[in-house]
Amino acid sequence: FGTKEIINLTLEHYKAALAAGIKPQVARGIIPQCAYTVAWCAMQPKQFDSFIKLRTDSHAQWEINQLANAMLELTA
């Protein structure tokens, strides 16, 4: 199996878990971290500013830093 096949197999198991009534946030654990993910969020302006301030800091984890910078770019 290659990475693509493994991800596709886990997606099938994820969809089966959802059909069985397992909540999406729990079933998401079936999918490997390397799989593509779409994230949705809603924040008040004050919350957004706080998130950006904390997550664009050089001490923030690299992945969340990249996400925060992308969000900042989209809203600029």
One Martini backbone bead per residue (centre of mass of N, CA, C, O) as a GRO file, in nm:
protein
   76
    1PHE     BB    1   0.098   0.036   0.020
    2GLY     BB    2   0.019   0.359  -0.012
    3THR     BB    3  -0.065   0.657   0.107
    4LYS     BB    4  -0.322   0.698  -0.063
    5GLU     BB    5  -0.455   0.423   0.008
    6ILE     BB    6  -0.465   0.463   0.313
    7ILE     BB    7  -0.636   0.716   0.318
    8ASN     BB    8  -0.880   0.595   0.166
    9LEU     BB    9  -0.936   0.374   0.375
   10THR     BB   10  -0.983   0.567   0.618
   11LEU     BB   11  -1.222   0.718   0.488
   12GLU     BB   12  -1.410   0.477   0.486
   13HIS     BB   13  -1.409   0.439   0.795
   14TYR     BB   14  -1.510   0.719   0.864
   15LYS     BB   15  -1.784   0.700   0.714
   16ALA     BB   16  -1.880   0.453   0.876
   17ALA     BB   17  -1.877   0.591   1.151
   18LEU     BB   18  -2.084   0.806   1.083
   19ALA     BB   19  -2.313   0.602   1.004
   20ALA     BB   20  -2.292   0.481   1.314
   21GLY     BB   21  -2.285   0.770   1.497
   22ILE     BB   22  -2.020   0.897   1.502
   23LYS     BB   23  -1.856   1.158   1.580
   24PRO     BB   24  -1.651   1.354   1.394
   25GLN     BB   25  -1.435   1.420   1.620
   26VAL     BB   26  -1.382   1.114   1.667
   27ALA     BB   27  -1.346   0.994   1.375
   28ARG     BB   28  -1.091   1.165   1.293
   29GLY     BB   29  -0.881   0.961   1.425
   30ILE     BB   30  -0.863   0.769   1.169
   31ILE     BB   31  -0.718   0.990   1.028
   32PRO     BB   32  -0.442   1.089   0.916
   33GLN     BB   33  -0.240   1.369   0.954
   34CYS     BB   34  -0.161   1.381   0.632
   35ALA     BB   35  -0.433   1.465   0.571
   36TYR     BB   36  -0.663   1.648   0.439
   37THR     BB   37  -0.794   1.961   0.579
   38VAL     BB   38  -1.090   2.125   0.679
   39ALA     BB   39  -1.134   2.443   0.836
   40TRP     BB   40  -1.373   2.571   1.070
   41CYS     BB   41  -1.450   2.909   1.188
   42ALA     BB   42  -1.559   3.124   1.467
   43MET     BB   43  -1.515   3.482   1.535
   44GLN     BB   44  -1.455   3.736   1.708
   45PRO     BB   45  -1.254   3.999   1.672
   46LYS     BB   46  -1.113   3.968   1.949
   47GLN     BB   47  -1.045   3.666   1.916
   48PHE     BB   48  -0.884   3.690   1.657
   49ASP     BB   49  -0.664   3.878   1.763
   50SER     BB   50  -0.565   3.681   1.981
   51PHE     BB   51  -0.495   3.444   1.800
   52ILE     BB   52  -0.289   3.594   1.622
   53LYS     BB   53  -0.097   3.684   1.845
   54LEU     BB   54  -0.030   3.394   1.952
   55ARG     BB   55   0.015   3.227   1.660
   56THR     BB   56   0.247   3.438   1.535
   57ASP     BB   57   0.440   3.364   1.723
   58SER     BB   58   0.760   3.225   1.747
   59HIS     BB   59   0.653   3.008   1.982
   60ALA     BB   60   0.475   2.872   1.807
   61GLN     BB   61   0.358   2.630   1.650
   62TRP     BB   62   0.415   2.579   1.327
   63GLU     BB   63   0.129   2.495   1.223
   64ILE     BB   64  -0.035   2.728   1.363
   65ASN     BB   65   0.131   2.954   1.239
   66GLN     BB   66   0.052   2.898   0.945
   67LEU     BB   67  -0.251   2.932   0.984
   68ALA     BB   68  -0.251   3.222   1.098
   69ASN     BB   69  -0.111   3.353   0.854
   70ALA     BB   70  -0.329   3.272   0.648
   71MET     BB   71  -0.565   3.415   0.788
   72LEU     BB   72  -0.443   3.696   0.781
   73GLU     BB   73  -0.418   3.715   0.473
   74LEU     BB   74  -0.731   3.676   0.411
   75THR     BB   75  -0.811   3.947   0.601
   76ALA     BB   76  -0.631   4.190   0.466
   0.00000   0.00000   0.00000
